[in-house]
XYZ file of C-alpha atoms in Angstrom:
126
model
C 9.211 -15.625 7.591
C 5.748 -12.854 8.308
C 7.174 -9.285 8.291
C 4.846 -6.246 8.554
C 3.185 -5.332 5.210
C 3.669 -1.472 5.904
C 6.694 -0.944 6.899
C 8.794 -4.426 6.766
C 9.464 -4.925 10.701
C 9.561 -8.965 11.180
C 7.362 -9.293 14.319
C 3.878 -8.297 13.045
C 1.296 -8.826 15.767
C -1.998 -8.074 13.911
C -3.671 -8.102 10.746
C -6.469 -6.101 8.591
C -8.342 -6.892 6.197
C -8.884 -5.059 2.833
C -10.822 -5.301 -0.064
C -8.949 -6.909 -2.933
C -8.351 -3.548 -4.927
C -6.178 -2.846 -8.032
C -3.947 -0.114 -8.372
C -2.825 0.784 -11.902
C -1.090 3.338 -14.774
C -2.211 4.187 -18.319
C 0.238 1.875 -19.319
C -0.903 -1.048 -17.512
C -4.455 -0.882 -19.173
C -6.287 -1.332 -22.464
C -6.377 2.101 -24.019
C -10.767 2.628 -23.698
C -10.429 1.611 -20.079
C -11.763 3.909 -17.428
C -9.368 5.105 -14.646
C -11.075 6.222 -11.716
C -9.672 8.318 -8.998
C -10.126 8.142 -5.516
C -7.791 10.987 -3.594
C -5.568 11.182 -6.492
C -5.090 7.274 -6.250
C -5.949 5.633 -9.765
C -8.399 2.605 -9.612
C -9.121 0.054 -12.043
C -11.703 -2.915 -12.565
C -9.115 -5.664 -12.273
C -10.310 -7.205 -15.393
C -9.161 -3.992 -17.467
C -5.645 -4.735 -16.962
C -3.919 -5.651 -20.287
C -2.571 -8.986 -20.306
C 0.918 -7.933 -22.005
C 1.608 -4.378 -20.919
C 1.525 -5.076 -17.474
C -0.402 -6.607 -14.749
C -1.567 -3.457 -12.798
C -0.513 -3.815 -9.025
C -3.220 -6.024 -7.305
C -3.342 -5.862 -3.561
C -3.817 -9.135 -1.371
C -6.944 -8.220 0.896
C -5.142 -8.789 4.341
C -1.892 -6.754 5.891
C 0.178 -8.115 8.634
C 1.078 -5.362 11.031
C 3.531 -4.727 13.633
C 2.753 -3.095 16.513
C 3.939 0.523 15.891
C 1.917 0.123 12.591
C -1.451 -1.333 14.232
C -1.151 1.135 16.741
C -1.274 4.468 13.969
C -3.862 2.278 11.719
C -6.313 1.858 14.383
C -5.615 6.000 15.165
C -5.858 6.387 11.595
C -2.665 8.502 11.110
C -1.720 8.886 7.876
C 0.835 10.797 8.419
C 2.053 9.135 11.542
C 2.424 5.691 9.615
C 3.993 7.248 6.689
C 6.635 8.549 8.960
C 6.951 5.565 10.919
C 7.504 3.648 7.588
C 10.052 5.970 6.058
C 11.983 5.738 9.438
C 11.936 1.603 9.013
C 12.801 1.826 5.500
C 16.243 4.200 5.846
C 17.219 1.816 8.055
C 16.482 -2.307 6.466
C 16.747 -1.034 2.877
C 19.062 1.161 0.827
C 17.299 3.662 -1.944
C 17.300 2.723 -5.511
C 19.351 5.290 -7.128
C 17.114 6.512 -8.699
C 14.491 7.871 -6.140
C 15.073 10.504 -3.330
C 13.296 10.419 -0.541
C 10.709 12.701 -1.511
C 9.514 10.046 -3.748
C 9.648 7.185 -1.454
C 7.135 9.472 1.027
C 4.914 9.879 -2.140
C 4.844 6.220 -2.653
C 3.976 5.503 0.436
C 1.309 8.466 0.855
C -0.092 7.163 -2.367
C -0.028 3.271 -1.046
C -1.008 4.163 2.357
C -4.287 6.252 1.374
C -5.483 3.509 -0.959
C -5.165 0.842 2.201
C -7.720 3.658 4.519
C -10.084 3.694 1.847
C -9.814 0.155 1.444
C -9.925 -0.743 4.527
C -12.476 -3.612 5.944
C -11.676 -4.343 9.378
C -10.409 -3.180 12.679
C -7.437 -4.907 14.187
C -7.780 -9.098 13.862
C -5.232 -11.474 15.399
C -2.569 -13.140 13.748
C-alpha cells in the first residue's frame, strides 16, 4: 500500500524527485571520512559509509506526498510541513519510550531540511 513518505497518510497524490543522498553519523563511516554539514545536516559520500558499523541513511530519490504535504512542499513551508507531520504522527504512531515530542520535532526538521536541500522537481503525478 502506498503512503505519504512525509506524514504516513495512506492517500498520496503526488511525488517529488530529489538527488539520491546519504545522511550519516560519525559511527556509520570510516574514521577519516569527511562529513560535510549543510545547515547542520551531515552528508557523506555513499562509498564512504562503513560496511560493518553502519549503512547510514540512504534516501530513495522519489518521495510520495499526500495533498496537505504536497501543498506545504509547493509553498516551501518547512515549519508547516513539520507541524502537519507531527500532528499525523501523534495520531498514527505512538512515540518510542525513549523519544520526546521535541526529539521527534528535531528528527522531522533534520530530514525535511535535507529533503528541501535536495529537491530537484516540482510536484509530479503518481
